[in-house]
Amino acid sequence: PPPQRSPSPGQYDADGNGDDGWEADHEAFAQAQAVQDAEQADFERQQQVGEELDAEYDREARAEIELDELIDGYRACITQNYGAGGGEALCIRLDPYVWVLEDWDDYTKVYTSTGVVVRIVETQACICRRRHKFTIGPDLVENGVFNLNNRSLFTHELFANLFTQLNTSATPLASFRLNIHRSYSNNPNGLPFPSPRAFNNVFYIVEKLYVLDTPEHCVECGQFPSTLICDGVANCISNRNITASLCPPTVPPPAGRQPIVEDVAPSRNRPFLAQAPLRRRLIAALEQAGSIEEVDEEEGGEEVNVVSLQAVVGELKELPAGRYRAEAALAPLLLELANLTITDRRPLYSLYIAFLLQVAAHEPVLQLAPVALAPSLLRFGTPGPHLAEHDKDDIRWFASRCPSLARVLLFHTTHQLPVPLSLRSLIFEIGNSVQSNFDRIATHATPAVDLALDDNRPSWRETGSSYLMPKIRTRPLYSKFAGDGGVASRAEKKREGDIPPCTKLYNTYTKASQSGGVMALWCTHSINYGFHFIPRGEGRNDVFSAIFSHWPTAPKIIVYDFACALAGYCMSREAHYWKETLFVIDQLHQRDHRKCSNACYLETYMSTDPTLKYVNSSAAECGNNGLGRIRLSMSYMTQEHAVALCRLFTNVWNRVKIIKMASSRAQKDARRARGRV
């Protein structure tokens, strides 16, 4: 209504005095004016609220239209790519488009290597636990995405990048996460990468679901390689993180479940020469006699110091022949060697010295020649004037397992020289010693294979033992060996003859507050066939138990940097199982074994066996160098996480090696095909 004027005093003045009801009328007018102003203000407020509601309705309508169009576009795209039913539960597409929203917590974040992509995932309520308001979302594995909780999604490309860095460089998880977090600074929406703890949890969840599509074992060597390279690596964890579930093959099962072998005793696997002082003097004399010194260059004369050798020969002759048959058979050959002329010494001396050094070695005689050679040694040792046909076959057989003897005999064959009777007698005695030694230690048969043994075992995550083949045997307890399966003192081992003469030391395992590292087994193509965590320190028992528990038959060749002592350890306990195995030291570590016989070196057999020239004896060093890249990460981890990371590394390592082998083979086949065309 239009505003009204206030009444003047003369308007109600009938008698001209100005006091006829004017004051009452003026008060009523003021009240009416106040009511009118309040109604006007309320009307304006209502009008403002209406405008705000209209604007809000417009924004919601526009957002709903955009959302419907986006979802319809996603469904149309999925229907086009996956069929009519492909888009029922999937409403996600990874593309460069970034949809900026006001509240990020209400939408799904997809984490990649370069930034966060915000998308919408269609879910439905879980009917089994409705009161917790859980939702069911898509798996998205076919789309290269790992769905953690319908709110946080991680692309497979992100973890593939992590696995690649773990295998190519020493990249801890924290460093990788920090690099990704810093790379997110260029993301337009400004969303950060998950926290270190959250990312670690996601990593170990993904690790459990990670499946390789390549063969687990080497395509060249098969499931059980005939040549196995063993080595320990110092990937240690803290002793505080070791749990009671750690159970490598060396740890015996609970009481009453471990088989006990009582008929195997120490000191039965003996060297060829029984007396250790005599062996040391003979080795020193042979080394001194083997050094040919020039006397006068003008005359061309040479001198060989055989005084010590003659003294040893005199010492051998004084021993009772009936009790010391090996020493009695060795004395005539040493005497003939000391009496050789200068002309005869040049071609023969080095060959005989190398052979006799192996005869006088401290290692058991079965390292010089396996029991399979015993019949040939006995047959060849029978005295005869000339080489027969079967002798030539025996020499070829000697070349693969007793190369030093084969080189001596091949020299006689090539130059058509008769084999000395003293050498034949020594060979006969070596064959007799090999057979009698084996008969003393082969007191029981190899335990049978139990295929059901691996069914009820705990997971490799708990035991710390992961191999490509199931466990088929339990390591027995050899009760007559002091500390068998555990730790024995040096005095006990020396008293039993179970202590090796080798002086090799392990310099890497020095920290008492950490575990003993990891024992890994490799084929010649650097494919890992398994590993187990060592609770205390690396030893011969780790190799023995790992192979004996998982291989039905022993490998033909075992390369180990402590093979000089491993051979006697294995043969003394399971002679039938290991009787055809050759234990050798790789070329890289043989320089550390100065007191060991040449019969323990792989290089010795490579000169007579051409197939061994292609054995990559450093394959374990290549693999251990790779495992060293995760050493720092493992040192701070719990036992379960360290085992999981080690298993993941070896799986990815094997995958890369197998793919490279397949590619190399395809290239060779292509070259051969082009050559035939």
Short mmCIF file of N, CA, C and O in Angstrom, two decimals, residues 349-397:
data_model
loop_
_atom_site.label_atom_id
_atom_site.label_comp_id
_atom_site.label_asym_id
_atom_site.label_seq_id
_atom_site.Cartn_x
_atom_site.Cartn_y
_atom_site.Cartn_z
N TYR A 349 106.82 -84.69 -16.11
CA TYR A 349 106.87 -84.28 -14.72
C TYR A 349 105.59 -83.58 -14.27
O TYR A 349 105.02 -83.91 -13.22
N SER A 350 105.16 -82.60 -15.03
CA SER A 350 103.98 -81.83 -14.62
C SER A 350 102.73 -82.71 -14.56
O SER A 350 101.88 -82.52 -13.69
N LEU A 351 102.62 -83.68 -15.47
CA LEU A 351 101.45 -84.56 -15.47
C LEU A 351 101.44 -85.46 -14.24
O LEU A 351 100.41 -85.62 -13.57
N TYR A 352 102.58 -86.05 -13.94
CA TYR A 352 102.65 -86.94 -12.78
C TYR A 352 102.51 -86.17 -11.47
O TYR A 352 101.88 -86.65 -10.52
N ILE A 353 103.12 -84.99 -11.42
CA ILE A 353 103.02 -84.20 -10.18
C ILE A 353 101.57 -83.83 -9.91
O ILE A 353 101.08 -83.92 -8.77
N ALA A 354 100.83 -83.41 -10.95
CA ALA A 354 99.42 -83.04 -10.76
C ALA A 354 98.60 -84.23 -10.30
O ALA A 354 97.72 -84.10 -9.43
N PHE A 355 98.87 -85.41 -10.85
CA PHE A 355 98.12 -86.60 -10.45
C PHE A 355 98.46 -87.01 -9.02
O PHE A 355 97.57 -87.31 -8.21
N LEU A 356 99.73 -87.00 -8.67
CA LEU A 356 100.13 -87.44 -7.33
C LEU A 356 99.70 -86.44 -6.25
O LEU A 356 99.47 -86.84 -5.11
N LEU A 357 99.60 -85.18 -6.60
CA LEU A 357 99.08 -84.22 -5.63
C LEU A 357 97.63 -84.53 -5.27
O LEU A 357 97.21 -84.33 -4.12
N GLN A 358 96.86 -85.00 -6.22
CA GLN A 358 95.48 -85.40 -5.92
C GLN A 358 95.45 -86.70 -5.13
O GLN A 358 94.58 -86.89 -4.28
N VAL A 359 96.40 -87.60 -5.39
CA VAL A 359 96.47 -88.84 -4.62
C VAL A 359 96.80 -88.55 -3.16
O VAL A 359 96.27 -89.19 -2.24
N ALA A 360 97.65 -87.56 -2.92
CA ALA A 360 98.07 -87.22 -1.55
C ALA A 360 97.17 -86.19 -0.90
O ALA A 360 97.53 -85.66 0.16
N ALA A 361 96.04 -85.88 -1.48
CA ALA A 361 95.17 -84.82 -0.96
C ALA A 361 94.54 -85.23 0.36
O ALA A 361 94.43 -86.42 0.70
N HIS A 362 94.09 -84.22 1.12
CA HIS A 362 93.42 -84.47 2.40
C HIS A 362 91.94 -84.83 2.20
O HIS A 362 91.31 -85.31 3.15
N GLU A 363 91.38 -84.55 1.04
CA GLU A 363 89.98 -84.88 0.80
C GLU A 363 89.79 -86.40 0.71
O GLU A 363 90.75 -87.13 0.42
N PRO A 364 88.58 -86.89 0.93
CA PRO A 364 88.33 -88.32 0.81
C PRO A 364 88.66 -88.83 -0.60
O PRO A 364 88.62 -88.09 -1.58
N VAL A 365 89.00 -90.10 -0.67
CA VAL A 365 89.41 -90.68 -1.94
C VAL A 365 88.27 -90.68 -2.95
O VAL A 365 88.51 -90.69 -4.17
N LEU A 366 87.02 -90.61 -2.48
CA LEU A 366 85.89 -90.56 -3.41
C LEU A 366 85.82 -89.23 -4.15
O LEU A 366 85.07 -89.13 -5.13
N GLN A 367 86.56 -88.22 -3.71
CA GLN A 367 86.64 -86.99 -4.48
C GLN A 367 87.62 -87.16 -5.64
O GLN A 367 87.45 -86.55 -6.70
N LEU A 368 88.64 -88.00 -5.46
CA LEU A 368 89.58 -88.29 -6.54
C LEU A 368 88.92 -89.09 -7.65
O LEU A 368 89.10 -88.80 -8.84
N ALA A 369 88.12 -90.08 -7.27
CA ALA A 369 87.44 -90.93 -8.25
C ALA A 369 86.14 -91.42 -7.63
O ALA A 369 86.14 -91.91 -6.49
N PRO A 370 85.03 -91.34 -8.34
CA PRO A 370 83.75 -91.83 -7.79
C PRO A 370 83.71 -93.35 -7.80
O PRO A 370 84.53 -94.02 -8.44
N VAL A 371 82.73 -93.88 -7.12
CA VAL A 371 82.62 -95.32 -7.02
C VAL A 371 82.29 -95.95 -8.37
O VAL A 371 82.60 -97.13 -8.61
N ALA A 372 81.70 -95.20 -9.28
CA ALA A 372 81.41 -95.74 -10.61
C ALA A 372 82.67 -96.08 -11.38
O ALA A 372 82.65 -96.91 -12.30
N LEU A 373 83.81 -95.46 -11.03
CA LEU A 373 85.08 -95.75 -11.69
C LEU A 373 85.81 -96.93 -11.09
O LEU A 373 86.84 -97.36 -11.64
N ALA A 374 85.35 -97.43 -9.96
CA ALA A 374 86.09 -98.49 -9.27
C ALA A 374 86.29 -99.73 -10.14
O ALA A 374 87.43 -100.24 -10.21
N PRO A 375 85.28 -100.26 -10.84
CA PRO A 375 85.54 -101.43 -11.70
C PRO A 375 86.57 -101.15 -12.78
O PRO A 375 87.43 -102.00 -13.07
N SER A 376 86.51 -99.97 -13.39
CA SER A 376 87.48 -99.65 -14.44
C SER A 376 88.88 -99.48 -13.86
O SER A 376 89.87 -99.89 -14.49
N LEU A 377 88.98 -98.90 -12.68
CA LEU A 377 90.29 -98.76 -12.05
C LEU A 377 90.89 -100.11 -11.70
O LEU A 377 92.09 -100.35 -11.91
N LEU A 378 90.08 -101.00 -11.17
CA LEU A 378 90.58 -102.33 -10.83
C LEU A 378 90.98 -103.11 -12.08
O LEU A 378 92.00 -103.82 -12.08
N ARG A 379 90.20 -102.98 -13.14
CA ARG A 379 90.53 -103.69 -14.39
C ARG A 379 91.78 -103.12 -15.03
O ARG A 379 92.65 -103.85 -15.51
N PHE A 380 91.89 -101.80 -15.04
CA PHE A 380 93.06 -101.18 -15.64
C PHE A 380 94.31 -101.43 -14.81
O PHE A 380 95.42 -101.46 -15.34
N GLY A 381 94.17 -101.57 -13.50
CA GLY A 381 95.32 -101.77 -12.65
C GLY A 381 95.93 -103.14 -12.73
O GLY A 381 97.01 -103.37 -12.17
N THR A 382 95.27 -104.06 -13.42
CA THR A 382 95.85 -105.39 -13.60
C THR A 382 97.10 -105.27 -14.47
O THR A 382 97.02 -104.71 -15.57
N PRO A 383 98.24 -105.75 -14.04
CA PRO A 383 99.48 -105.56 -14.82
C PRO A 383 99.38 -106.17 -16.20
O PRO A 383 98.76 -107.22 -16.43
N GLY A 384 99.96 -105.48 -17.21
CA GLY A 384 99.98 -105.95 -18.59
C GLY A 384 101.03 -105.21 -19.37
O GLY A 384 101.36 -104.05 -19.06
N PRO A 385 101.58 -105.83 -20.40
CA PRO A 385 102.67 -105.18 -21.13
C PRO A 385 102.23 -104.01 -21.99
O PRO A 385 102.98 -103.06 -22.15
N HIS A 386 101.07 -104.07 -22.58
CA HIS A 386 100.63 -103.03 -23.49
C HIS A 386 99.17 -102.67 -23.20
O HIS A 386 98.46 -103.42 -22.52
N LEU A 387 98.74 -101.55 -23.80
CA LEU A 387 97.36 -101.11 -23.64
C LEU A 387 96.44 -101.97 -24.49
O LEU A 387 96.66 -102.14 -25.69
N ALA A 388 95.42 -102.50 -23.87
CA ALA A 388 94.42 -103.27 -24.60
C ALA A 388 93.29 -102.35 -25.03
O ALA A 388 93.23 -101.18 -24.69
N GLU A 389 92.32 -102.93 -25.76
CA GLU A 389 91.20 -102.13 -26.24
C GLU A 389 90.35 -101.61 -25.09
O GLU A 389 89.89 -100.46 -25.09
N HIS A 390 90.11 -102.47 -24.11
CA HIS A 390 89.29 -102.02 -22.97
C HIS A 390 90.01 -100.95 -22.17
O HIS A 390 89.39 -100.13 -21.51
N ASP A 391 91.38 -100.95 -22.24
CA ASP A 391 92.11 -99.89 -21.56
C ASP A 391 91.83 -98.53 -22.18
O ASP A 391 91.70 -97.52 -21.48
N LYS A 392 91.73 -98.49 -23.51
CA LYS A 392 91.43 -97.22 -24.17
C LYS A 392 90.03 -96.73 -23.80
O LYS A 392 89.82 -95.52 -23.61
N ASP A 393 89.08 -97.63 -23.68
CA ASP A 393 87.74 -97.22 -23.25
C ASP A 393 87.75 -96.70 -21.82
O ASP A 393 87.05 -95.73 -21.49
N ASP A 394 88.55 -97.34 -20.97
CA ASP A 394 88.65 -96.87 -19.59
C ASP A 394 89.26 -95.48 -19.52
O ASP A 394 88.85 -94.64 -18.70
N ILE A 395 90.24 -95.20 -20.37
CA ILE A 395 90.87 -93.88 -20.36
C ILE A 395 89.86 -92.81 -20.74
O ILE A 395 89.84 -91.72 -20.15
N ARG A 396 89.00 -93.10 -21.71
CA ARG A 396 87.96 -92.12 -22.07
C ARG A 396 87.00 -91.91 -20.89
O ARG A 396 86.52 -90.79 -20.67
N TRP A 397 86.72 -92.95 -20.14
CA TRP A 397 85.85 -92.85 -18.98
C TRP A 397 86.53 -92.08 -17.85
O TRP A 397 85.91 -91.30 -17.13
#
